[in-house]
Amino acid sequence: MTHLYKSVPIRSSEITPKHVYLSRRDFMKAATVATGAALLAACAPSVTEEPQSAKPAPTSTATDELGDPVNTYEDITNYNNYYEFSTDKQQVAGLAQGFTVRPWTIEVGGLVNKPMTFGIDDLLKKFPQEERIYRLRCVEAWSMVIPWTGFTLASLLKEVGPTSDAKYVRFETVYRPEEMPGQKSEFYPWPYQEGLRLDEAMHDLTFLATGLYGEPNVPQNGAPIRVVVPWKYGFKSIKSIVKIELVSGEPSTLWNAIAPNEYGFYSNVNPEVDHPRWSQATERRIGEFDRRPTLPFNGYGEQVASLYDGMDLSVYY
Ligand code: MTE
């Protein structure tokens, strides 16, 4: 029954990859080439004056399993938390442009039977890429619905075989201050680190996203590969990972290290446990005006609540 755990798969007809669009600009160019000088003379609008922004981004009419539409490609790729580039969400996309995503390797080791280092293109070939529509609920109380492509973290972990001592998984983002201006700030203990309990990491919802809207992931969203854990606050979904390590004890995480009273290790979306500085009861869906109630486990309770049986989630926040 694991397929029930997945959110609504995206029908490929609902996502139109960017490359299938012929922008008006490209269309005009193509038309010019096709019909030659006659059109050139008759053609009123100047092709070269057509603004670059006229190129349409991919669109989608897909919804999540609760019936809410996916956010636009523009919203998803222009409103980002990625402190390695900037603390200003609207600056990240610009600063991340040109970030080097090839070559890229991911080292998977620690308490495993078969430590391995994977090149990103080998990973893309080895693991069939599937599509998942997930809600992302940031701890700052905004949210989006995002159509990802990628594969489960469990499928990767099964390749390396965690030993019986492995109880947690630790993730690390690339450290490259020459390309990531935010990493020059000494306030944060770079590289960004995150962690999951092994059973959380092995859960079918826990995803390694390599694409967005049917296209390769873009730097601002964590290219070439990032973790997505949809029932936890967004900061657990660590971007641009280069290292996955199986460990025996709870790993340190960036936000927990900076402010342990504000950001716990578990960080499950929980409308009943407020952040010390704001309520978590409601959220603003990007693209909407009214606030909406926040759902326990971000709406994935049926699938994941049993992972926390017997735990007081106001203590293990
Ligand atoms: N990963 C790294 N390496 N650095 C970050 O600053 N921000 C986190 C998370 N992953 C962050 C990160 C936070 S707070 C959120 S809400 C999500 O990424 C945002 O993901 P998005 O920009 O793809 O929507």
GROMACS .gro file of C-alpha atoms and ligand atoms in nm:
model
  341
    1MET     CA    1   0.000   0.000   0.000
    2THR     CA    2   0.299   0.230  -0.010
    3HIS     CA    3   0.161   0.406  -0.317
    4LEU     CA    4  -0.107   0.555  -0.093
    5TYR     CA    5   0.168   0.732   0.095
    6LYS     CA    6   0.269   0.925  -0.208
    7SER     CA    7   0.107   1.252  -0.280
    8VAL     CA    8  -0.080   1.288  -0.605
    9PRO     CA    9   0.146   1.192  -0.894
   10ILE     CA   10   0.164   1.457  -1.160
   11ARG     CA   11   0.031   1.354  -1.495
   12SER     CA   12   0.295   1.453  -1.745
   13SER     CA   13   0.031   1.632  -1.951
   14GLU     CA   14  -0.021   1.871  -1.661
   15ILE     CA   15   0.333   1.995  -1.648
   16THR     CA   16   0.468   2.164  -1.953
   17PRO     CA   17   0.845   2.171  -1.955
   18LYS     CA   18   0.990   2.507  -2.042
   19HIS     CA   19   1.161   2.380  -2.354
   20VAL     CA   20   0.834   2.285  -2.524
   21TYR     CA   21   0.725   2.643  -2.516
   22LEU     CA   22   0.823   2.853  -2.806
   23SER     CA   23   0.834   3.197  -2.659
   24ARG     CA   24   0.691   3.479  -2.861
   25ARG     CA   25   1.047   3.593  -2.918
   26ASP     CA   26   1.159   3.252  -3.040
   27PHE     CA   27   0.842   3.220  -3.241
   28MET     CA   28   0.908   3.546  -3.418
   29LYS     CA   29   1.265   3.438  -3.489
   30ALA     CA   30   1.148   3.102  -3.620
   31ALA     CA   31   0.884   3.265  -3.836
   32THR     CA   32   1.142   3.502  -3.976
   33VAL     CA   33   1.374   3.220  -4.070
   34ALA     CA   34   1.090   3.020  -4.220
   35THR     CA   35   0.952   3.283  -4.448
   36GLY     CA   36   1.262   3.483  -4.522
   37ALA     CA   37   1.289   3.836  -4.651
   38ALA     CA   38   0.923   3.880  -4.736
   39LEU     CA   39   0.826   3.850  -4.372
   40LEU     CA   40   1.116   4.063  -4.259
   41ALA     CA   41   0.981   4.348  -4.459
   42ALA     CA   42   0.624   4.298  -4.346
   43CYS     CA   43   0.700   4.217  -3.988
   44ALA     CA   44   0.586   4.504  -3.768
   45PRO     CA   45   0.725   4.429  -3.421
   46SER     CA   46   1.099   4.421  -3.396
   47VAL     CA   47   1.220   4.080  -3.287
   48THR     CA   48   1.523   4.215  -3.108
   49GLU     CA   49   1.315   4.453  -2.900
   50GLU     CA   50   1.103   4.176  -2.753
   51PRO     CA   51   1.189   4.168  -2.383
   52GLN     CA   52   1.353   3.854  -2.243
   53SER     CA   53   1.082   3.833  -1.978
   54ALA     CA   54   0.829   3.755  -2.250
   55LYS     CA   55   0.950   3.395  -2.239
   56PRO     CA   56   0.686   3.200  -2.055
   57ALA     CA   57   0.783   2.982  -1.761
   58PRO     CA   58   0.639   2.631  -1.728
   59THR     CA   59   0.286   2.621  -1.602
   60SER     CA   60   0.082   2.349  -1.440
   61THR     CA   61  -0.277   2.287  -1.341
   62ALA     CA   62  -0.176   2.006  -1.103
   63THR     CA   63  -0.295   2.008  -0.743
   64ASP     CA   64  -0.183   1.840  -0.425
   65GLU     CA   65  -0.396   1.559  -0.281
   66LEU     CA   66  -0.593   1.817  -0.080
   67GLY     CA   67  -0.698   1.991  -0.401
   68ASP     CA   68  -0.474   2.297  -0.373
   69PRO     CA   69  -0.296   2.410  -0.690
   70VAL     CA   70   0.079   2.398  -0.721
   71ASN     CA   71   0.251   2.733  -0.685
   72THR     CA   72   0.377   2.903  -0.997
   73TYR     CA   73   0.727   2.834  -1.124
   74GLU     CA   74   0.803   3.203  -1.069
   75ASP     CA   75   0.704   3.190  -0.702
   76ILE     CA   76   0.890   2.868  -0.636
   77THR     CA   77   1.210   2.991  -0.800
   78ASN     CA   78   1.205   3.353  -0.682
   79TYR     CA   79   1.104   3.334  -0.316
   80ASN     CA   80   1.372   3.122  -0.153
   81ASN     CA   81   1.541   3.061   0.173
   82TYR     CA   82   1.904   2.982   0.100
   83TYR     CA   83   2.127   3.158   0.351
   84GLU     CA   84   2.445   3.054   0.170
   85PHE     CA   85   2.346   3.310  -0.091
   86SER     CA   86   2.143   3.568   0.100
   87THR     CA   87   1.907   3.611   0.392
   88ASP     CA   88   1.683   3.811   0.156
   89LYS     CA   89   1.445   3.565  -0.011
   90GLN     CA   90   1.409   3.781  -0.319
   91GLN     CA   91   1.786   3.813  -0.372
   92VAL     CA   92   1.866   3.443  -0.368
   93ALA     CA   93   1.769   3.358  -0.727
   94GLY     CA   94   1.988   3.633  -0.874
   95LEU     CA   95   2.288   3.553  -0.656
   96ALA     CA   96   2.259   3.179  -0.723
   97GLN     CA   97   2.264   3.221  -1.102
   98GLY     CA   98   2.564   3.048  -1.252
   99PHE     CA   99   2.630   2.841  -0.940
  100THR     CA  100   2.837   2.538  -1.048
  101VAL     CA  101   2.629   2.219  -1.037
  102ARG     CA  102   2.857   1.997  -1.250
  103PRO     CA  103   3.067   1.806  -1.171
  104TRP     CA  104   2.896   1.713  -0.843
  105THR     CA  105   2.950   1.416  -0.617
  106ILE     CA  106   2.766   1.292  -0.310
  107GLU     CA  107   2.955   1.090  -0.056
  108VAL     CA  108   2.742   0.839   0.136
  109GLY     CA  109   2.926   0.682   0.428
  110GLY     CA  110   2.961   0.646   0.801
  111LEU     CA  111   2.792   0.341   0.957
  112VAL     CA  112   2.721   0.159   0.632
  113ASN     CA  113   2.831  -0.171   0.481
  114LYS     CA  114   2.922  -0.023   0.145
  115PRO     CA  115   3.034   0.343   0.153
  116MET     CA  116   2.997   0.497  -0.190
  117THR     CA  117   3.053   0.821  -0.373
  118PHE     CA  118   2.806   0.892  -0.650
  119GLY     CA  119   2.837   1.133  -0.937
  120ILE     CA  120   2.509   1.321  -0.978
  121ASP     CA  121   2.453   1.199  -1.334
  122ASP     CA  122   2.506   0.838  -1.225
  123LEU     CA  123   2.245   0.890  -0.952
  124LEU     CA  124   2.001   1.030  -1.205
  125LYS     CA  125   2.050   0.723  -1.422
  126LYS     CA  126   2.053   0.467  -1.144
  127PHE     CA  127   1.732   0.572  -0.966
  128PRO     CA  128   1.413   0.610  -1.169
  129GLN     CA  129   1.294   0.967  -1.129
  130GLU     CA  130   0.938   1.004  -1.006
  131GLU     CA  131   0.718   1.307  -0.948
  132ARG     CA  132   0.577   1.417  -0.616
  133ILE     CA  133   0.365   1.716  -0.531
  134TYR     CA  134   0.448   1.823  -0.177
  135ARG     CA  135   0.347   2.109   0.049
  136LEU     CA  136   0.644   2.301   0.189
  137ARG     CA  137   0.570   2.476   0.519
  138CYS     CA  138   0.845   2.713   0.625
  139VAL     CA  139   0.898   2.769   0.997
  140GLU     CA  140   0.841   3.140   0.917
  141ALA     CA  141   0.472   3.054   0.857
  142TRP     CA  142   0.449   3.073   0.478
  143SER     CA  143   0.392   2.776   0.251
  144MET     CA  144   0.392   2.657  -0.109
  145VAL     CA  145   0.288   2.352  -0.309
  146ILE     CA  146   0.579   2.226  -0.519
  147PRO     CA  147   0.594   1.963  -0.796
  148TRP     CA  148   0.928   1.790  -0.749
  149THR     CA  149   1.099   1.514  -0.941
  150GLY     CA  150   1.350   1.285  -0.777
  151PHE     CA  151   1.370   0.958  -0.586
  152THR     CA  152   1.334   0.835  -0.232
  153LEU     CA  153   1.619   0.871   0.014
  154ALA     CA  154   1.539   0.513   0.120
  155SER     CA  155   1.636   0.380  -0.223
  156LEU     CA  156   1.979   0.543  -0.191
  157LEU     CA  157   2.031   0.428   0.168
  158LYS     CA  158   1.944   0.070   0.073
  159GLU     CA  159   2.234   0.077  -0.175
  160VAL     CA  160   2.491   0.147   0.095
  161GLY     CA  161   2.327  -0.068   0.365
  162PRO     CA  162   2.314   0.105   0.705
  163THR     CA  163   2.470  -0.112   0.979
  164SER     CA  164   2.276  -0.201   1.295
  165ASP     CA  165   2.455   0.080   1.481
  166ALA     CA  166   2.323   0.345   1.243
  167LYS     CA  167   2.038   0.535   1.410
  168TYR     CA  168   2.048   0.878   1.242
  169VAL     CA  169   2.137   1.034   0.909
  170ARG     CA  170   2.339   1.352   0.880
  171PHE     CA  171   2.338   1.571   0.569
  172GLU     CA  172   2.577   1.840   0.461
  173THR     CA  173   2.549   2.120   0.202
  174VAL     CA  174   2.845   2.208  -0.019
  175TYR     CA  175   3.090   2.459   0.129
  176ARG     CA  176   3.200   2.695  -0.145
  177PRO     CA  177   3.231   3.051  -0.013
  178GLU     CA  178   3.381   3.173  -0.341
  179GLU     CA  179   3.045   3.103  -0.505
  180MET     CA  180   2.816   3.141  -0.206
  181PRO     CA  181   2.853   3.491  -0.060
  182GLY     CA  182   2.649   3.412   0.251
  183GLN     CA  183   2.909   3.157   0.358
  184LYS     CA  184   3.148   3.445   0.421
  185SER     CA  185   2.931   3.539   0.720
  186GLU     CA  186   3.090   3.406   1.035
  187PHE     CA  187   2.760   3.419   1.220
  188TYR     CA  188   2.653   3.080   1.082
  189PRO     CA  189   2.840   2.755   1.148
  190TRP     CA  190   2.887   2.652   0.783
  191PRO     CA  191   2.845   2.416   0.614
  192TYR     CA  192   2.467   2.389   0.662
  193GLN     CA  193   2.393   2.057   0.829
  194GLU     CA  194   2.071   1.872   0.892
  195GLY     CA  195   1.968   1.538   1.031
  196LEU     CA  196   1.690   1.282   1.050
  197ARG     CA  197   1.628   0.974   1.259
  198LEU     CA  198   1.691   0.665   1.045
  199ASP     CA  199   1.323   0.564   1.038
  200GLU     CA  200   1.230   0.916   0.923
  201ALA     CA  201   1.499   0.900   0.657
  202MET     CA  202   1.373   0.561   0.536
  203HIS     CA  203   1.010   0.677   0.518
  204ASP     CA  204   0.864   0.667   0.170
  205LEU     CA  205   0.776   1.039   0.180
  206THR     CA  206   1.139   1.144   0.237
  207PHE     CA  207   1.266   1.249  -0.101
  208LEU     CA  208   1.581   1.355  -0.281
  209ALA     CA  209   1.466   1.618  -0.529
  210THR     CA  210   1.661   1.660  -0.849
  211GLY     CA  211   1.401   1.848  -1.049
  212LEU     CA  212   1.119   2.097  -1.035
  213TYR     CA  213   0.822   2.137  -1.272
  214GLY     CA  214   0.964   1.853  -1.483
  215GLU     CA  215   1.293   2.035  -1.536
  216PRO     CA  216   1.633   2.000  -1.368
  217ASN     CA  217   1.646   2.170  -1.031
  218VAL     CA  218   1.774   2.529  -1.030
  219PRO     CA  219   2.045   2.656  -0.793
  220GLN     CA  220   1.813   2.865  -0.575
  221ASN     CA  221   1.602   2.555  -0.499
  222GLY     CA  222   1.902   2.339  -0.411
  223ALA     CA  223   2.044   2.211  -0.739
  224PRO     CA  224   2.159   1.962  -0.825
  225ILE     CA  225   2.007   1.761  -0.541
  226ARG     CA  226   1.835   1.846  -0.213
  227VAL     CA  227   1.643   1.669   0.059
  228VAL     CA  228   1.263   1.719   0.091
  229VAL     CA  229   1.087   1.611   0.411
  230PRO     CA  230   0.732   1.738   0.363
  231TRP     CA  231   0.597   1.688   0.717
  232LYS     CA  232   0.874   1.894   0.876
  233TYR     CA  233   0.946   2.265   0.869
  234GLY     CA  234   1.124   2.365   0.548
  235PHE     CA  235   1.464   2.415   0.707
  236LYS     CA  236   1.499   2.036   0.746
  237SER     CA  237   1.489   2.013   0.364
  238ILE     CA  238   1.859   2.080   0.312
  239LYS     CA  239   1.979   2.201  -0.026
  240SER     CA  240   2.271   2.117  -0.256
  241ILE     CA  241   2.396   1.822  -0.054
  242VAL     CA  242   2.743   1.670  -0.097
  243LYS     CA  243   2.752   1.435   0.201
  244ILE     CA  244   2.519   1.186   0.369
  245GLU     CA  245   2.653   1.017   0.678
  246LEU     CA  246   2.495   0.740   0.886
  247VAL     CA  247   2.569   0.798   1.254
  248SER     CA  248   2.477   0.650   1.592
  249GLY     CA  249   2.382   0.968   1.780
  250GLU     CA  250   2.158   1.267   1.706
  251PRO     CA  251   2.359   1.491   1.473
  252SER     CA  252   2.404   1.861   1.525
  253THR     CA  253   2.197   2.078   1.291
  254LEU     CA  254   2.263   2.437   1.188
  255TRP     CA  255   1.947   2.596   1.325
  256ASN     CA  256   1.941   2.391   1.642
  257ALA     CA  257   2.304   2.486   1.707
  258ILE     CA  258   2.229   2.858   1.668
  259ALA     CA  259   1.898   2.873   1.859
  260PRO     CA  260   1.810   2.547   2.037
  261ASN     CA  261   1.508   2.700   2.212
  262GLU     CA  262   1.359   2.802   1.875
  263TYR     CA  263   1.450   2.511   1.645
  264GLY     CA  264   1.443   2.154   1.774
  265PHE     CA  265   1.590   1.848   1.610
  266TYR     CA  266   1.252   1.704   1.509
  267SER     CA  267   1.082   2.019   1.378
  268ASN     CA  268   0.764   1.844   1.273
  269VAL     CA  269   0.505   2.092   1.151
  270ASN     CA  270   0.285   2.140   1.457
  271PRO     CA  271   0.016   2.410   1.482
  272GLU     CA  272  -0.005   2.353   1.858
  273VAL     CA  273   0.355   2.432   1.940
  274ASP     CA  274   0.433   2.796   1.870
  275HIS     CA  275   0.771   2.931   1.780
  276PRO     CA  276   0.882   3.139   2.081
  277ARG     CA  277   0.843   3.453   1.869
  278TRP     CA  278   0.530   3.377   1.663
  279SER     CA  279   0.230   3.147   1.632
  280GLN     CA  280   0.244   2.834   1.417
  281ALA     CA  281  -0.136   2.793   1.410
  282THR     CA  282  -0.178   2.948   1.064
  283GLU     CA  283   0.024   3.013   0.754
  284ARG     CA  284   0.021   3.222   0.439
  285ARG     CA  285   0.018   3.024   0.118
  286ILE     CA  286   0.232   3.218  -0.127
  287GLY     CA  287  -0.005   3.361  -0.388
  288GLU     CA  288  -0.301   3.386  -0.147
  289PHE     CA  289  -0.415   3.673   0.076
  290ASP     CA  290  -0.595   3.502   0.362
  291ARG     CA  291  -0.411   3.293   0.613
  292ARG     CA  292  -0.506   2.927   0.635
  293PRO     CA  293  -0.483   2.685   0.928
  294THR     CA  294  -0.161   2.490   0.954
  295LEU     CA  295  -0.220   2.114   0.951
  296PRO     CA  296  -0.049   1.879   1.197
  297PHE     CA  297   0.252   1.721   1.023
  298ASN     CA  298   0.171   1.957   0.735
  299GLY     CA  299  -0.120   1.731   0.637
  300TYR     CA  300   0.086   1.409   0.628
  301GLY     CA  301  -0.018   1.284   0.973
  302GLU     CA  302  -0.185   0.969   0.846
  303GLN     CA  303   0.145   0.860   0.697
  304VAL     CA  304   0.392   0.973   0.961
  305ALA     CA  305   0.228   1.030   1.302
  306SER     CA  306   0.304   0.672   1.410
  307LEU     CA  307   0.678   0.746   1.387
  308TYR     CA  308   0.631   0.952   1.703
  309ASP     CA  309   0.404   0.724   1.907
  310GLY     CA  310   0.465   0.777   2.277
  311MET     CA  311   0.668   1.096   2.227
  312ASP     CA  312   0.557   1.427   2.373
  313LEU     CA  313   0.590   1.648   2.066
  314SER     CA  314   0.593   1.965   2.275
  315VAL     CA  315   0.915   1.837   2.432
  316TYR     CA  316   1.057   1.687   2.112
  317TYR     CA  317   0.974   1.991   1.902
  318MTE     N1  318   1.934   2.449   0.279
  318MTE     C1  319   2.048   2.520   0.285
  318MTE     N2  320   2.164   2.461   0.255
  318MTE     N3  321   2.049   2.651   0.324
  318MTE     C2  322   1.934   2.715   0.360
  318MTE     O1  323   1.939   2.835   0.396
  318MTE     N4  324   1.691   2.700   0.393
  318MTE     C3  325   1.586   2.607   0.434
  318MTE     C4  326   1.570   2.491   0.337
  318MTE     N5  327   1.699   2.436   0.300
  318MTE     C5  328   1.812   2.643   0.356
  318MTE     C6  329   1.815   2.508   0.311
  318MTE     C7  330   1.457   2.672   0.454
  318MTE     S1  331   1.441   2.772   0.591
  318MTE     C8  332   1.350   2.651   0.370
  318MTE     S2  333   1.197   2.712   0.407
  318MTE     C9  334   1.367   2.575   0.246
  318MTE     O2  335   1.502   2.536   0.222
  318MTE    C10  336   1.319   2.659   0.129
  318MTE     O3  337   1.324   2.585   0.010
  318MTE     P1  338   1.287   2.655  -0.128
  318MTE     O4  339   1.362   2.782  -0.139
  318MTE     O5  340   1.324   2.555  -0.234
  318MTE     O6  341   1.138   2.678  -0.125
   0.00000   0.00000   0.00000
